PDB file of C-alpha atoms in Angstrom:
ATOM      1  CA  ASP A  15      95.047  69.553  71.926  1.00 87.00           C
ATOM      2  CA  VAL A  16      95.024  73.277  72.808  1.00 94.00           C
ATOM      3  CA  ALA A  17      94.462  75.907  70.121  1.00 97.00           C
ATOM      4  CA  LEU A  18      95.443  79.546  70.542  1.00 97.00           C
ATOM      5  CA  VAL A  19      93.412  82.200  68.733  1.00 97.00           C
ATOM      6  CA  ILE A  20      95.020  85.645  68.917  1.00 96.00           C
ATOM      7  CA  LEU A  21      92.965  88.761  68.258  1.00 95.00           C
ATOM      8  CA  GLY A  22      94.622  92.177  68.081  1.00 92.00           C
ATOM      9  CA  ARG A  23      93.520  95.800  68.176  1.00 89.00           C
ATOM     10  CA  THR A  24      95.539  98.960  67.536  1.00 84.00           C
ATOM     11  CA  ALA A  25      93.528 101.356  69.734  1.00 74.00           C
ATOM     12  CA  GLY A  26      95.759 103.010  72.309  1.00 72.00           C
ATOM     13  CA  GLU A  27      97.386 106.367  72.879  1.00 73.00           C
ATOM     14  CA  ASP A  28      96.692 107.728  69.388  1.00 74.00           C
ATOM     15  CA  GLN A  29      93.108 106.549  68.854  1.00 75.00           C
ATOM     16  CA  ASP A  30      90.085 105.165  70.684  1.00 79.00           C
ATOM     17  CA  ASN A  31      87.963 102.131  69.984  1.00 82.00           C
ATOM     18  CA  THR A  32      84.646 102.682  68.258  1.00 85.00           C
ATOM     19  CA  ASP A  33      81.541 100.617  68.922  1.00 88.00           C
ATOM     20  CA  LYS A  34      81.897  98.781  65.618  1.00 91.00           C
ATOM     21  CA  PRO A  35      83.105  95.381  64.324  1.00 94.00           C
ATOM     22  CA  GLY A  36      86.886  95.275  64.109  1.00 92.00           C
ATOM     23  CA  SER A  37      87.205  97.703  66.983  1.00 92.00           C
ATOM     24  CA  TYR A  38      85.178  97.260  70.201  1.00 92.00           C
ATOM     25  CA  LYS A  39      83.166  94.433  68.617  1.00 93.00           C
ATOM     26  CA  LEU A  40      84.315  91.258  66.869  1.00 95.00           C
ATOM     27  CA  THR A  41      84.086  91.000  63.102  1.00 95.00           C
ATOM     28  CA  ARG A  42      82.137  88.134  61.514  1.00 96.00           C
ATOM     29  CA  THR A  43      85.460  86.706  60.333  1.00 97.00           C
ATOM     30  CA  GLU A  44      86.810  86.691  63.908  1.00 96.00           C
ATOM     31  CA  GLU A  45      83.646  85.043  65.248  1.00 96.00           C
ATOM     32  CA  ASP A  46      83.818  82.438  62.497  1.00 96.00           C
ATOM     33  CA  LEU A  47      87.511  81.801  63.229  1.00 97.00           C
ATOM     34  CA  ILE A  48      86.885  81.101  66.937  1.00 96.00           C
ATOM     35  CA  ARG A  49      83.933  78.803  66.151  1.00 95.00           C
ATOM     36  CA  LYS A  50      85.822  76.792  63.526  1.00 96.00           C
ATOM     37  CA  VAL A  51      88.937  76.390  65.656  1.00 97.00           C
ATOM     38  CA  SER A  52      86.859  75.415  68.721  1.00 94.00           C
ATOM     39  CA  SER A  53      85.122  72.693  66.704  1.00 94.00           C
ATOM     40  CA  GLN A  54      88.461  71.060  65.850  1.00 95.00           C
ATOM     41  CA  PHE A  55      90.261  71.210  69.213  1.00 96.00           C
ATOM     42  CA  SER A  56      89.341  69.924  72.650  1.00 94.00           C
ATOM     43  CA  ARG A  57      90.354  73.272  74.194  1.00 96.00           C
ATOM     44  CA  THR A  58      90.557  76.759  72.699  1.00 97.00           C
ATOM     45  CA  VAL A  59      92.183  79.782  74.313  1.00 97.00           C
ATOM     46  CA  VAL A  60      91.398  83.260  72.971  1.00 97.00           C
ATOM     47  CA  ILE A  61      94.285  85.688  73.544  1.00 96.00           C
ATOM     48  CA  LEU A  62      93.364  89.379  73.381  1.00 95.00           C
ATOM     49  CA  ASN A  63      96.361  91.505  72.388  1.00 92.00           C
ATOM     50  CA  VAL A  64      94.606  94.818  72.951  1.00 92.00           C
ATOM     51  CA  GLY A  65      95.075  98.194  74.623  1.00 88.00           C
ATOM     52  CA  ASN A  66      91.635  98.278  76.204  1.00 87.00           C
ATOM     53  CA  ILE A  67      88.660  96.002  76.707  1.00 90.00           C
ATOM     54  CA  ILE A  68      86.554  94.726  73.812  1.00 90.00           C
ATOM     55  CA  ASP A  69      83.043  93.273  73.673  1.00 92.00           C
ATOM     56  CA  MET A  70      83.094  90.158  75.863  1.00 93.00           C
ATOM     57  CA  THR A  71      79.401  89.430  75.191  1.00 91.00           C
ATOM     58  CA  ASP A  72      80.330  88.369  71.636  1.00 88.00           C
ATOM     59  CA  ILE A  73      83.136  86.131  72.891  1.00 92.00           C
ATOM     60  CA  ASN A  74      81.041  84.571  75.671  1.00 92.00           C
ATOM     61  CA  ARG A  75      78.318  83.727  73.172  1.00 91.00           C
ATOM     62  CA  ILE A  76      80.837  81.660  71.175  1.00 92.00           C
ATOM     63  CA  ALA A  77      82.113  80.183  74.475  1.00 92.00           C
ATOM     64  CA  PRO A  78      85.820  79.330  74.041  1.00 94.00           C
ATOM     65  CA  ASP A  79      87.362  77.457  76.974  1.00 94.00           C
ATOM     66  CA  SER A  80      89.288  80.450  78.291  1.00 94.00           C
ATOM     67  CA  VAL A  81      90.178  84.044  77.521  1.00 95.00           C
ATOM     68  CA  LEU A  82      93.440  85.815  78.371  1.00 95.00           C
ATOM     69  CA  TYR A  83      93.843  89.589  78.191  1.00 95.00           C
ATOM     70  CA  VAL A  84      97.532  90.216  77.517  1.00 93.00           C
ATOM     71  CA  TRP A  85      97.001  93.931  76.813  1.00 89.00           C
ATOM     72  CA  GLN A  86      99.955  95.543  75.022  1.00 84.00           C
ATOM     73  CA  GLY A  87     102.875  93.974  76.828  1.00 84.00           C
ATOM     74  CA  GLY A  88     105.737  95.536  74.892  1.00 86.00           C
ATOM     75  CA  MET A  89     108.994  93.719  74.178  1.00 92.00           C
ATOM     76  CA  THR A  90     108.546  91.187  77.033  1.00 92.00           C
ATOM     77  CA  GLY A  91     104.809  90.646  76.543  1.00 91.00           C
ATOM     78  CA  GLY A  92     105.269  87.543  74.426  1.00 92.00           C
ATOM     79  CA  LYS A  93     107.505  85.849  76.983  1.00 95.00           C
ATOM     80  CA  GLY A  94     105.139  86.707  79.836  1.00 94.00           C
ATOM     81  CA  THR A  95     102.181  85.331  77.893  1.00 95.00           C
ATOM     82  CA  ALA A  96     104.054  82.106  77.138  1.00 96.00           C
ATOM     83  CA  ASP A  97     104.954  81.698  80.822  1.00 96.00           C
ATOM     84  CA  VAL A  98     101.270  81.953  81.790  1.00 96.00           C
ATOM     85  CA  LEU A  99     100.040  79.644  78.998  1.00 95.00           C
ATOM     86  CA  THR A 100     102.582  76.926  79.776  1.00 94.00           C
ATOM     87  CA  GLY A 101     102.024  77.115  83.542  1.00 94.00           C
ATOM     88  CA  LYS A 102     105.489  78.380  84.396  1.00 95.00           C
ATOM     89  CA  VAL A 103     103.686  81.076  86.384  1.00 95.00           C
ATOM     90  CA  SER A 104     100.087  81.378  87.537  1.00 96.00           C
ATOM     91  CA  PRO A 105      98.180  84.427  86.272  1.00 95.00           C
ATOM     92  CA  SER A 106      97.610  86.982  89.030  1.00 95.00           C
ATOM     93  CA  GLY A 107      96.642  90.136  87.148  1.00 93.00           C
ATOM     94  CA  LYS A 108      93.406  91.942  88.003  1.00 95.00           C
ATOM     95  CA  LEU A 109      91.027  93.879  85.771  1.00 94.00           C
ATOM     96  CA  PRO A 110      91.667  97.628  85.985  1.00 93.00           C
ATOM     97  CA  ASP A 111      88.217  98.240  84.532  1.00 93.00           C
ATOM     98  CA  THR A 112      84.665  96.894  84.666  1.00 96.00           C
ATOM     99  CA  ILE A 113      83.552  94.762  81.719  1.00 96.00           C
ATOM    100  CA  ALA A 114      79.876  95.440  81.069  1.00 96.00           C
ATOM    101  CA  HIS A 115      77.475  93.646  78.724  1.00 95.00           C
ATOM    102  CA  LYS A 116      77.624  96.346  76.041  1.00 92.00           C
ATOM    103  CA  ALA A 117      79.150  99.746  75.366  1.00 91.00           C
ATOM    104  CA  SER A 118      75.869 101.580  76.009  1.00 93.00           C
ATOM    105  CA  ASP A 119      75.937 100.295  79.620  1.00 95.00           C
ATOM    106  CA  TYR A 120      78.777 102.722  80.427  1.00 95.00           C
ATOM    107  CA  PRO A 121      77.587 106.122  81.669  1.00 94.00           C
ATOM    108  CA  SER A 122      79.974 108.059  79.400  1.00 92.00           C
ATOM    109  CA  ASP A 123      78.425 106.512  76.270  1.00 91.00           C
ATOM    110  CA  ALA A 124      75.605 109.065  76.132  1.00 89.00           C
ATOM    111  CA  ASN A 125      78.048 111.951  75.616  1.00 90.00           C
ATOM    112  CA  PHE A 126      81.455 110.661  74.528  1.00 84.00           C
ATOM    113  CA  GLY A 127      82.286 111.651  70.960  1.00 82.00           C
ATOM    114  CA  ARG A 128      78.853 113.165  70.298  1.00 84.00           C
ATOM    115  CA  GLU A 129      80.243 116.656  69.671  1.00 86.00           C
ATOM    116  CA  LYS A 130      83.327 117.659  67.715  1.00 85.00           C
ATOM    117  CA  ASN A 131      84.677 120.356  70.018  1.00 87.00           C
ATOM    118  CA  ARG A 132      83.839 119.158  73.519  1.00 86.00           C
ATOM    119  CA  ASP A 133      82.908 116.215  75.724  1.00 87.00           C
ATOM    120  CA  ILE A 134      80.413 116.498  78.576  1.00 91.00           C
ATOM    121  CA  TYR A 135      81.585 114.614  81.672  1.00 92.00           C
ATOM    122  CA  ALA A 136      78.084 114.154  83.066  1.00 94.00           C
ATOM    123  CA  GLU A 137      79.139 110.986  84.919  1.00 95.00           C
ATOM    124  CA  ASP A 138      81.221 113.114  87.316  1.00 94.00           C
ATOM    125  CA  ILE A 139      82.958 110.790  89.865  1.00 95.00           C
ATOM    126  CA  TYR A 140      80.780 107.834  88.828  1.00 97.00           C
ATOM    127  CA  VAL A 141      83.260 106.290  86.407  1.00 95.00           C
ATOM    128  CA  GLY A 142      83.896 102.561  85.985  1.00 95.00           C
ATOM    129  CA  TYR A 143      83.118 100.407  89.008  1.00 97.00           C
ATOM    130  CA  ARG A 144      82.031 103.467  91.016  1.00 97.00           C
ATOM    131  CA  TYR A 145      79.077 103.796  88.628  1.00 97.00           C
ATOM    132  CA  PHE A 146      78.231 100.111  88.286  1.00 98.00           C
ATOM    133  CA  GLU A 147      78.431  99.275  91.998  1.00 97.00           C
ATOM    134  CA  THR A 148      76.236 102.276  92.840  1.00 97.00           C
ATOM    135  CA  PHE A 149      73.614 102.153  90.088  1.00 96.00           C
ATOM    136  CA  ALA A 150      73.924  99.181  87.727  1.00 96.00           C
ATOM    137  CA  LYS A 151      75.307  96.004  89.294  1.00 95.00           C
ATOM    138  CA  ASP A 152      73.203  93.899  86.893  1.00 96.00           C
ATOM    139  CA  LYS A 153      75.019  95.367  83.870  1.00 96.00           C
ATOM    140  CA  VAL A 154      78.367  93.811  84.844  1.00 97.00           C
ATOM    141  CA  LEU A 155      79.909  90.752  83.164  1.00 96.00           C
ATOM    142  CA  TYR A 156      83.269  90.896  84.974  1.00 96.00           C
ATOM    143  CA  PRO A 157      83.757  93.243  87.959  1.00 97.00           C
ATOM    144  CA  PHE A 158      86.635  95.602  88.664  1.00 97.00           C
ATOM    145  CA  GLY A 159      89.561  93.710  90.208  1.00 96.00           C
ATOM    146  CA  PHE A 160      88.479  90.345  88.780  1.00 96.00           C
ATOM    147  CA  GLY A 161      91.106  87.855  87.610  1.00 95.00           C
ATOM    148  CA  LEU A 162      91.419  84.076  87.524  1.00 96.00           C
ATOM    149  CA  SER A 163      94.320  81.955  88.743  1.00 96.00           C
ATOM    150  CA  TYR A 164      95.392  78.317  88.379  1.00 97.00           C
ATOM    151  CA  THR A 165      94.787  77.947  92.107  1.00 97.00           C
ATOM    152  CA  GLU A 166      92.329  79.215  94.729  1.00 97.00           C
ATOM    153  CA  PHE A 167      92.754  81.417  97.780  1.00 98.00           C
ATOM    154  CA  GLU A 168      91.021  81.979 101.074  1.00 97.00           C
ATOM    155  CA  ILE A 169      91.015  85.571 102.364  1.00 98.00           C
ATOM    156  CA  LYS A 170      90.186  86.490 105.968  1.00 97.00           C
ATOM    157  CA  THR A 171      90.365  89.771 107.866  1.00 97.00           C
ATOM    158  CA  GLU A 172      92.081  88.730 111.079  1.00 97.00           C
ATOM    159  CA  LYS A 173      92.256  92.110 112.804  1.00 97.00           C
ATOM    160  CA  ALA A 174      90.982  95.660 112.251  1.00 97.00           C
ATOM    161  CA  GLU A 175      92.279  98.607 114.233  1.00 96.00           C
ATOM    162  CA  ILE A 176      90.808 102.107 113.978  1.00 93.00           C
ATOM    163  CA  THR A 177      93.296 104.808 115.013  1.00 90.00           C
ATOM    164  CA  GLU A 178      92.947 108.579 114.887  1.00 83.00           C
ATOM    165  CA  GLY A 179      94.384 108.849 111.401  1.00 92.00           C
ATOM    166  CA  ALA A 180      94.181 105.399 109.821  1.00 96.00           C
ATOM    167  CA  VAL A 181      92.333 102.118 109.514  1.00 97.00           C
ATOM    168  CA  LYS A 182      94.803  99.255 109.899  1.00 97.00           C
ATOM    169  CA  LEU A 183      93.802  95.858 108.583  1.00 98.00           C
ATOM    170  CA  SER A 184      95.577  92.559 109.103  1.00 98.00           C
ATOM    171  CA  VAL A 185      94.481  90.143 106.368  1.00 98.00           C
ATOM    172  CA  SER A 186      95.457  86.495 105.915  1.00 98.00           C
ATOM    173  CA  VAL A 187      95.590  84.939 102.455  1.00 98.00           C
ATOM    174  CA  LYS A 188      95.946  81.151 102.119  1.00 98.00           C
ATOM    175  CA  ASN A 189      96.518  79.099  98.993  1.00 98.00           C
ATOM    176  CA  ILE A 190      93.830  76.395  99.274  1.00 98.00           C
ATOM    177  CA  GLY A 191      94.321  75.048  95.758  1.00 97.00           C
ATOM    178  CA  SER A 192      96.845  72.671  94.234  1.00 96.00           C
ATOM    179  CA  TYR A 193      99.150  75.052  92.344  1.00 96.00           C
ATOM    180  CA  LYS A 194     101.490  77.830  93.397  1.00 97.00           C
ATOM    181  CA  GLY A 195     100.314  81.385  92.782  1.00 97.00           C
ATOM    182  CA  LYS A 196      99.846  84.973  93.937  1.00 97.00           C
ATOM    183  CA  GLU A 197      96.721  86.816  95.050  1.00 98.00           C
ATOM    184  CA  VAL A 198      95.823  90.505  95.374  1.00 97.00           C
ATOM    185  CA  ILE A 199      94.068  91.757  98.510  1.00 97.00           C
ATOM    186  CA  GLU A 200      91.764  94.710  97.798  1.00 98.00           C
ATOM    187  CA  VAL A 201      90.165  97.042 100.364  1.00 98.00           C
ATOM    188  CA  TYR A 202      87.069  99.092  99.547  1.00 98.00           C
ATOM    189  CA  CYS A 203      85.316 101.836 101.495  1.00 98.00           C
ATOM    190  CA  GLU A 204      81.616 102.651 101.602  1.00 97.00           C
ATOM    191  CA  ALA A 205      81.346 106.270 102.744  1.00 97.00           C
ATOM    192  CA  PRO A 206      78.152 107.943 103.971  1.00 96.00           C
ATOM    193  CA  GLN A 207      76.197 109.684 101.194  1.00 94.00           C
ATOM    194  CA  GLY A 208      76.086 112.972 103.091  1.00 94.00           C
ATOM    195  CA  ARG A 209      75.361 116.108 101.068  1.00 95.00           C
ATOM    196  CA  LEU A 210      78.040 115.501  98.457  1.00 95.00           C
ATOM    197  CA  GLY A 211      76.999 112.019  97.319  1.00 94.00           C
ATOM    198  CA  LYS A 212      79.371 109.046  97.159  1.00 96.00           C
ATOM    199  CA  ALA A 213      79.975 105.881  95.199  1.00 96.00           C
ATOM    200  CA  THR A 214      78.961 102.821  97.247  1.00 96.00           C
ATOM    201  CA  ARG A 215      82.445 101.326  96.829  1.00 97.00           C
ATOM    202  CA  VAL A 216      85.820 103.038  96.415  1.00 97.00           C
ATOM    203  CA  LEU A 217      89.158 101.219  96.301  1.00 98.00           C
ATOM    204  CA  CYS A 218      91.268 102.564  99.170  1.00 97.00           C
ATOM    205  CA  GLY A 219      94.073 100.009  99.525  1.00 97.00           C
ATOM    206  CA  PHE A 220      95.589  96.892  97.954  1.00 97.00           C
ATOM    207  CA  GLU A 221      98.590  94.613  98.301  1.00 97.00           C
ATOM    208  CA  LYS A 222      99.824  91.560  96.402  1.00 97.00           C
ATOM    209  CA  ALA A 223     100.835  88.456  98.296  1.00 97.00           C
ATOM    210  CA  ARG A 224     104.111  86.709  97.554  1.00 97.00           C
ATOM    211  CA  GLU A 225     103.993  83.484  95.549  1.00 97.00           C
ATOM    212  CA  LEU A 226     102.367  80.897  97.833  1.00 98.00           C
ATOM    213  CA  VAL A 227     102.624  77.132  97.438  1.00 97.00           C
ATOM    214  CA  PRO A 228      99.538  75.005  98.230  1.00 98.00           C
ATOM    215  CA  GLN A 229      98.425  75.366 101.883  1.00 98.00           C
ATOM    216  CA  GLU A 230     100.904  78.203 102.491  1.00 98.00           C
ATOM    217  CA  GLU A 231      99.537  81.301 104.234  1.00 98.00           C
ATOM    218  CA  GLN A 232     100.675  84.918 104.449  1.00 98.00           C
ATOM    219  CA  THR A 233      99.465  87.778 106.630  1.00 98.00           C
ATOM    220  CA  ILE A 234      99.333  91.163 104.921  1.00 98.00           C
ATOM    221  CA  GLU A 235      99.048  94.526 106.659  1.00 97.00           C
ATOM    222  CA  ILE A 236      97.159  97.300 104.862  1.00 97.00           C
ATOM    223  CA  ALA A 237      96.764 100.809 106.284  1.00 97.00           C
ATOM    224  CA  VAL A 238      94.136 103.206 104.922  1.00 97.00           C
ATOM    225  CA  ASP A 239      94.722 106.920 105.483  1.00 97.00           C
ATOM    226  CA  ILE A 240      91.357 108.244 106.726  1.00 96.00           C
ATOM    227  CA  ALA A 241      92.037 111.711 105.292  1.00 96.00           C
ATOM    228  CA  LYS A 242      92.147 110.147 101.803  1.00 96.00           C
ATOM    229  CA  LEU A 243      88.477 109.149 102.197  1.00 97.00           C
ATOM    230  CA  ALA A 244      87.370 112.797 102.102  1.00 97.00           C
ATOM    231  CA  SER A 245      85.299 114.114  99.174  1.00 97.00           C
ATOM    232  CA  TYR A 246      85.844 117.352  97.271  1.00 96.00           C
ATOM    233  CA  ASP A 247      83.144 119.992  97.686  1.00 96.00           C
ATOM    234  CA  ASP A 248      83.161 122.062  94.485  1.00 94.00           C
ATOM    235  CA  SER A 249      79.797 123.726  95.137  1.00 93.00           C
ATOM    236  CA  GLY A 250      79.970 124.721  98.804  1.00 94.00           C
ATOM    237  CA  VAL A 251      77.029 122.512  99.798  1.00 95.00           C
ATOM    238  CA  THR A 252      78.833 121.535 103.027  1.00 96.00           C
ATOM    239  CA  GLY A 253      79.746 125.126 103.779  1.00 95.00           C
ATOM    240  CA  ASN A 254      83.351 124.443 102.761  1.00 96.00           C
ATOM    241  CA  LYS A 255      83.695 125.296  99.087  1.00 94.00           C
ATOM    242  CA  SER A 256      86.807 124.064  97.273  1.00 95.00           C
ATOM    243  CA  CYS A 257      87.728 121.861 100.246  1.00 97.00           C
ATOM    244  CA  TYR A 258      88.123 118.145 100.841  1.00 97.00           C
ATOM    245  CA  VAL A 259      85.552 117.213 103.487  1.00 98.00           C
ATOM    246  CA  LEU A 260      85.268 114.016 105.526  1.00 97.00           C
ATOM    247  CA  GLU A 261      81.515 114.050 105.993  1.00 97.00           C
ATOM    248  CA  ALA A 262      79.879 112.828 109.195  1.00 97.00           C
ATOM    249  CA  GLY A 263      78.508 109.285 109.259  1.00 97.00           C
ATOM    250  CA  GLU A 264      79.555 105.638 109.148  1.00 97.00           C
ATOM    251  CA  TYR A 265      82.511 104.539 107.011  1.00 97.00           C
ATOM    252  CA  LYS A 266      82.432 100.809 106.205  1.00 98.00           C
ATOM    253  CA  PHE A 267      85.337  98.718 104.882  1.00 98.00           C
ATOM    254  CA  TYR A 268      85.258  95.573 102.752  1.00 98.00           C
ATOM    255  CA  VAL A 269      88.107  93.169 101.952  1.00 98.00           C
ATOM    256  CA  GLY A 270      88.387  90.663  99.107  1.00 97.00           C
ATOM    257  CA  SER A 271      89.963  89.830  95.759  1.00 96.00           C
ATOM    258  CA  ASP A 272      87.678  92.082  93.665  1.00 97.00           C
ATOM    259  CA  VAL A 273      84.949  94.648  94.237  1.00 97.00           C
ATOM    260  CA  ARG A 274      82.185  92.010  94.217  1.00 96.00           C
ATOM    261  CA  SER A 275      83.842  89.396  96.429  1.00 94.00           C
ATOM    262  CA  ALA A 276      84.918  91.914  99.075  1.00 97.00           C
ATOM    263  CA  GLU A 277      83.243  91.185 102.448  1.00 97.00           C
ATOM    264  CA  TYR A 278      82.543  93.494 105.383  1.00 97.00           C
ATOM    265  CA  ALA A 279      85.562  93.890 107.672  1.00 97.00           C
ATOM    266  CA  CYS A 280      84.993  96.872 109.971  1.00 97.00           C
ATOM    267  CA  SER A 281      83.633 100.409 110.254  1.00 96.00           C
ATOM    268  CA  PHE A 282      84.051 103.655 112.148  1.00 96.00           C
ATOM    269  CA  GLU A 283      81.769 106.593 112.898  1.00 95.00           C
ATOM    270  CA  GLN A 284      82.800 110.113 111.962  1.00 95.00           C
ATOM    271  CA  GLY A 285      81.014 112.373 114.443  1.00 94.00           C
ATOM    272  CA  GLU A 286      81.062 115.621 112.454  1.00 96.00           C
ATOM    273  CA  ASP A 287      82.240 117.057 109.156  1.00 96.00           C
ATOM    274  CA  LEU A 288      86.012 117.448 109.046  1.00 96.00           C
ATOM    275  CA  VAL A 289      87.885 119.558 106.491  1.00 97.00           C
ATOM    276  CA  THR A 290      91.081 117.729 105.567  1.00 96.00           C
ATOM    277  CA  GLU A 291      92.388 120.165 102.932  1.00 96.00           C
ATOM    278  CA  ARG A 292      91.525 123.739 101.899  1.00 96.00           C
ATOM    279  CA  LEU A 293      92.053 124.699  98.263  1.00 95.00           C
ATOM    280  CA  THR A 294      90.909 127.235  95.675  1.00 92.00           C
ATOM    281  CA  GLN A 295      88.855 126.724  92.534  1.00 90.00           C
ATOM    282  CA  SER A 296      90.741 126.010  89.326  1.00 87.00           C
ATOM    283  CA  LEU A 297      89.622 125.027  85.817  1.00 87.00           C
ATOM    284  CA  ALA A 298      85.926 124.718  86.640  1.00 88.00           C
ATOM    285  CA  PRO A 299      83.491 124.388  83.701  1.00 89.00           C
ATOM    286  CA  VAL A 300      82.565 127.678  82.022  1.00 89.00           C
ATOM    287  CA  GLU A 301      79.222 126.359  80.743  1.00 89.00           C
ATOM    288  CA  SER A 302      76.661 124.701  82.971  1.00 89.00           C
ATOM    289  CA  PHE A 303      75.450 121.134  82.450  1.00 94.00           C
ATOM    290  CA  GLU A 304      73.914 118.444  84.646  1.00 95.00           C
ATOM    291  CA  ARG A 305      75.890 115.671  86.327  1.00 95.00           C
ATOM    292  CA  ILE A 306      74.987 112.442  88.103  1.00 95.00           C
ATOM    293  CA  LYS A 307      74.173 112.472  91.796  1.00 94.00           C
ATOM    294  CA  PRO A 308      72.721 109.476  93.690  1.00 94.00           C
ATOM    295  CA  VAL A 309      69.159 109.515  94.993  1.00 94.00           C
ATOM    296  CA  CYS A 310      68.477 106.995  97.771  1.00 89.00           C
ATOM    297  CA  GLU A 311      65.061 105.322  97.636  1.00 86.00           C
ATOM    298  CA  GLY A 312      64.310 102.464 100.018  1.00 82.00           C
ATOM    299  CA  GLY A 313      67.978 101.581 100.476  1.00 81.00           C
ATOM    300  CA  ALA A 314      68.673 101.496  96.718  1.00 88.00           C
ATOM    301  CA  PHE A 315      70.240 104.224  94.598  1.00 93.00           C
ATOM    302  CA  SER A 316      68.817 105.708  91.431  1.00 94.00           C
ATOM    303  CA  ILE A 317      70.403 108.285  89.157  1.00 95.00           C
ATOM    304  CA  GLY A 318      69.572 111.874  90.020  1.00 94.00           C
ATOM    305  CA  ARG A 319      70.946 115.031  88.435  1.00 94.00           C
ATOM    306  CA  GLU A 320      72.336 118.314  89.682  1.00 94.00           C
ATOM    307  CA  ALA A 321      73.789 121.396  88.020  1.00 94.00           C
ATOM    308  CA  VAL A 322      77.577 121.563  87.806  1.00 94.00           C
ATOM    309  CA  PRO A 323      79.160 124.608  89.496  1.00 92.00           C
ATOM    310  CA  VAL A 324      80.678 126.885  86.887  1.00 91.00           C
ATOM    311  CA  SER A 325      83.789 129.029  87.029  1.00 87.00           C
ATOM    312  CA  GLU A 326      83.630 132.172  89.137  1.00 77.00           C
ATOM    313  CA  VAL A 327      86.335 133.810  87.036  1.00 68.00           C
ATOM    314  CA  ASP A 328      85.266 136.085  84.192  1.00 58.00           C
ATOM    315  CA  GLU A 329      86.761 134.831  80.959  1.00 48.00           C
TER     316      GLU A 329
END
């Protein structure tokens, strides 16, 4: 009573998807196939054998019972997929990307592939979930880190310790469902905007629990290196050009199973700017363009722009 519909794409290392049917979007034949199969079976599973995400808005409109991204699993991909489909193992993979409503929702869409000889990286550090969580939460269908299981888990931050060089979190994960499975604990940081500008969420730690049977619990320790939370100053706006700077302000931490479910766990106050690494400029742009920088208005962020620092070396 379960039908499997497998859709494949060849995009990968040698070519990118395009925003067209048969690539990022479904073809009419594929849409028709899913509809016809769904009408004849009580349950339909769409399996996406792809190298990157495709348009989930099309698939959700047809509404199959479930969707499984198997990516390009290589010589053992088929066996792994069969193990998940038959229930031998519970799925515990997490999305390494954000799935938005449409391709034009991604900030790179305005520039990517528009010119033959160059691409303009106007999105700067605001790529993937860093962009969506800061500026466009309403554009998201499935958030970064999302992934379903055959069971359910309860995640609690039991203890948070702030030391001179690290944030140490003790997190309990309990299987509260009726099937064995694994869960991933994800830690995100919200850094102060400062003069450099920051994404409102940045993944700074994660660990996967062992396979837990129903009602079993595991405590996981995750340590976040505070120096790794510093931001690179490529313009000298902090007075420390070409340095990683831990800007003054409050650093907040959130724990959960994806970027949206993560709940506040703890915070610490950085009293003054701290340079964590001194470097020299290398491979800066040689032509100026504008990049994204957040503008805070009433507690919400809108997209501002600033000029990109160009190379100081005469070409």
